[in-house]
């Protein structure tokens, strides 16, 4: 388990500027869409994170199929955002909204939960700042746990303390 804090002020500002534009297209711009896009970018930089262990080697996948851990009435389910590496922010947000909505409505198909290569688990929605999520589902080799966004005072380049919005 490795823990990093991230300055989310740029993402929050971008989201604020684009929320209405996405809403006009019938899509809610959630932070999960940004996290999914960031995971894809990170996987492009470190493809070994998008892999599974076999008896003999680490098998690296060519496409990124993001599992999105989702709290549903019957418990935690992990629907899969297929080919997330081929989606822009708008399409990521659109597909996430539809997929998570079906997960919460209990309307997922078996195909919706197959083929994940990397999983996002947003435990921050329950107020948790830090957690060590398990790898869901096997045989994936990595999972990204996302904690609660929290305002913090930070020292910026001018050696002054400034409010940088919310960060994790």
Short mmCIF file of C-alpha atoms in Angstrom, two decimals:
data_model
loop_
_atom_site.label_atom_id
_atom_site.label_comp_id
_atom_site.label_asym_id
_atom_site.label_seq_id
_atom_site.Cartn_x
_atom_site.Cartn_y
_atom_site.Cartn_z
CA UNK A 1 0.00 0.00 0.00
CA UNK A 2 1.31 3.42 -0.97
CA UNK A 3 -0.38 6.69 0.02
CA UNK A 4 -0.20 9.99 -1.85
CA UNK A 5 -1.95 13.30 -1.38
CA UNK A 6 -3.07 15.10 -4.51
CA UNK A 7 -3.81 18.78 -5.04
CA UNK A 8 -7.25 18.64 -6.62
CA UNK A 9 -7.70 22.40 -7.09
CA UNK A 10 -7.07 22.25 -10.86
CA UNK A 11 -9.53 19.38 -11.31
CA UNK A 12 -12.18 21.10 -9.18
CA UNK A 13 -11.79 24.33 -11.15
CA UNK A 14 -12.06 22.44 -14.46
CA UNK A 15 -15.16 20.62 -13.21
CA UNK A 16 -16.77 23.89 -12.12
CA UNK A 17 -16.15 25.40 -15.57
CA UNK A 18 -17.59 22.39 -17.44
CA UNK A 19 -20.47 21.11 -15.28
CA UNK A 20 -23.15 23.08 -17.14
CA UNK A 21 -21.77 22.08 -20.53
CA UNK A 22 -21.94 18.39 -19.56
CA UNK A 23 -25.40 18.85 -18.02
CA UNK A 24 -26.68 20.35 -21.31
CA UNK A 25 -25.61 17.06 -22.90
CA UNK A 26 -27.46 15.08 -20.22
CA UNK A 27 -24.35 13.99 -18.31
CA UNK A 28 -23.33 14.59 -14.69
CA UNK A 29 -19.64 15.44 -14.44
CA UNK A 30 -18.47 13.49 -11.39
CA UNK A 31 -15.03 13.32 -9.87
CA UNK A 32 -15.03 9.60 -10.63
CA UNK A 33 -14.83 10.45 -14.33
CA UNK A 34 -11.66 12.46 -13.62
CA UNK A 35 -10.22 9.63 -11.52
CA UNK A 36 -10.93 7.16 -14.32
CA UNK A 37 -9.18 9.39 -16.85
CA UNK A 38 -6.23 9.84 -14.47
CA UNK A 39 -6.00 6.07 -13.95
CA UNK A 40 -5.86 5.55 -17.73
CA UNK A 41 -3.08 8.16 -18.03
CA UNK A 42 -1.14 6.52 -15.20
CA UNK A 43 -1.54 3.08 -16.77
CA UNK A 44 -0.20 4.42 -20.05
CA UNK A 45 2.90 5.55 -18.13
CA UNK A 46 3.17 2.30 -16.13
CA UNK A 47 1.49 -0.47 -18.16
CA UNK A 48 2.44 -3.09 -15.57
CA UNK A 49 -0.34 -1.73 -13.37
CA UNK A 50 -2.85 -2.99 -15.95
CA UNK A 51 -2.04 -6.66 -15.60
CA UNK A 52 -2.71 -9.98 -13.97
CA UNK A 53 -0.49 -12.57 -12.38
CA UNK A 54 -0.29 -16.00 -13.97
CA UNK A 55 1.61 -19.05 -12.74
CA UNK A 56 4.59 -18.10 -14.87
CA UNK A 57 4.56 -14.34 -15.52
CA UNK A 58 2.88 -10.97 -15.32
CA UNK A 59 0.46 -10.66 -18.24
CA UNK A 60 0.03 -7.02 -19.30
CA UNK A 61 -3.28 -6.15 -20.95
CA UNK A 62 -3.47 -4.11 -24.17
CA UNK A 63 -6.70 -2.34 -23.21
CA UNK A 64 -7.81 -0.70 -19.97
CA UNK A 65 -11.10 -2.03 -18.61
CA UNK A 66 -11.71 -0.17 -15.36
CA UNK A 67 -13.62 -1.85 -12.58
CA UNK A 68 -15.61 0.73 -10.63
CA UNK A 69 -16.34 -0.50 -7.10
CA UNK A 70 -19.92 0.57 -6.43
CA UNK A 71 -21.99 0.36 -3.26
CA UNK A 72 -25.32 -1.24 -4.14
CA UNK A 73 -28.25 -2.43 -2.04
CA UNK A 74 -26.96 -6.01 -1.97
CA UNK A 75 -23.35 -5.00 -1.21
CA UNK A 76 -20.30 -3.98 -3.19
CA UNK A 77 -20.33 -4.70 -6.94
CA UNK A 78 -17.65 -3.93 -9.50
CA UNK A 79 -19.10 -3.13 -12.92
CA UNK A 80 -16.49 -2.66 -15.64
CA UNK A 81 -16.04 0.42 -17.81
CA UNK A 82 -14.90 -1.36 -20.95
CA UNK A 83 -12.14 0.18 -23.10
CA UNK A 84 -11.76 3.18 -20.79
CA UNK A 85 -8.51 3.98 -22.61
CA UNK A 86 -10.50 4.89 -25.74
CA UNK A 87 -12.86 7.35 -24.00
CA UNK A 88 -12.66 11.11 -23.55
CA UNK A 89 -13.92 12.82 -20.38
CA UNK A 90 -17.47 13.31 -21.68
CA UNK A 91 -17.89 9.71 -22.79
CA UNK A 92 -16.26 8.45 -19.58
CA UNK A 93 -18.75 10.46 -17.51
CA UNK A 94 -21.67 9.32 -19.67
CA UNK A 95 -20.81 5.63 -19.45
CA UNK A 96 -20.00 5.80 -15.73
CA UNK A 97 -23.35 7.41 -14.98
CA UNK A 98 -25.18 4.69 -16.88
CA UNK A 99 -23.09 1.80 -15.49
CA UNK A 100 -23.18 2.93 -11.85
CA UNK A 101 -26.90 3.68 -12.15
CA UNK A 102 -27.58 0.14 -13.35
CA UNK A 103 -25.37 -1.23 -10.56
CA UNK A 104 -27.36 0.64 -7.92
CA UNK A 105 -30.65 -0.45 -9.52
CA UNK A 106 -29.57 -4.11 -9.50
CA UNK A 107 -29.76 -4.20 -13.31
CA UNK A 108 -26.23 -5.32 -14.20
CA UNK A 109 -25.71 -8.22 -16.58
CA UNK A 110 -22.94 -10.80 -16.13
CA UNK A 111 -21.04 -9.12 -18.99
CA UNK A 112 -21.09 -5.83 -17.03
CA UNK A 113 -18.85 -7.29 -14.31
CA UNK A 114 -16.39 -9.24 -16.49
CA UNK A 115 -13.04 -8.35 -17.94
CA UNK A 116 -11.80 -5.72 -15.50
CA UNK A 117 -8.06 -5.07 -15.68
CA UNK A 118 -7.71 -2.39 -12.97
CA UNK A 119 -10.16 -1.24 -10.29
CA UNK A 120 -11.03 2.10 -8.70
CA UNK A 121 -12.48 2.04 -5.19
CA UNK A 122 -13.74 5.36 -3.87
CA UNK A 123 -13.98 4.81 -0.14
CA UNK A 124 -13.91 8.59 0.36
CA UNK A 125 -17.64 8.81 -0.31
CA UNK A 126 -18.19 7.31 3.14
CA UNK A 127 -15.87 9.88 4.75
CA UNK A 128 -12.79 7.67 4.89
CA UNK A 129 -9.54 9.55 4.40
CA UNK A 130 -7.38 6.43 4.10
CA UNK A 131 -8.04 2.75 3.44
CA UNK A 132 -6.14 -0.21 2.04
CA UNK A 133 -8.58 -1.76 -0.45
CA UNK A 134 -8.19 -5.35 -1.52
CA UNK A 135 -7.72 -6.23 -5.16
CA UNK A 136 -11.20 -6.70 -6.58
CA UNK A 137 -11.73 -8.92 -8.54
CA UNK A 138 -8.91 -11.39 -8.93
CA UNK A 139 -6.65 -11.84 -10.89
CA UNK A 140 -6.02 -8.10 -11.29
CA UNK A 141 -2.71 -6.96 -9.88
CA UNK A 142 -3.63 -3.42 -8.75
CA UNK A 143 -6.41 -1.29 -7.30
CA UNK A 144 -6.57 2.44 -6.65
CA UNK A 145 -8.29 3.50 -3.42
CA UNK A 146 -9.56 7.07 -3.38
CA UNK A 147 -10.02 8.86 -0.09
CA UNK A 148 -12.19 11.75 0.96
CA UNK A 149 -11.52 15.19 -0.47
CA UNK A 150 -10.47 17.51 2.29
CA UNK A 151 -9.54 21.20 2.38
CA UNK A 152 -5.99 21.82 3.54
CA UNK A 153 -3.71 24.78 3.94
CA UNK A 154 -0.48 24.19 2.03
CA UNK A 155 2.77 26.05 1.46
CA UNK A 156 2.95 27.16 -2.17
CA UNK A 157 6.02 28.08 -4.19
CA UNK A 158 6.20 31.59 -2.75
CA UNK A 159 6.69 29.99 0.68
CA UNK A 160 3.31 31.26 1.81
CA UNK A 161 0.32 29.34 3.18
CA UNK A 162 -2.61 29.33 0.76
CA UNK A 163 -5.99 27.63 0.47
CA UNK A 164 -5.68 25.18 -2.44
CA UNK A 165 -9.29 24.06 -2.38
CA UNK A 166 -9.98 20.44 -1.71
CA UNK A 167 -7.37 17.73 -2.00
CA UNK A 168 -7.13 14.07 -1.14
#
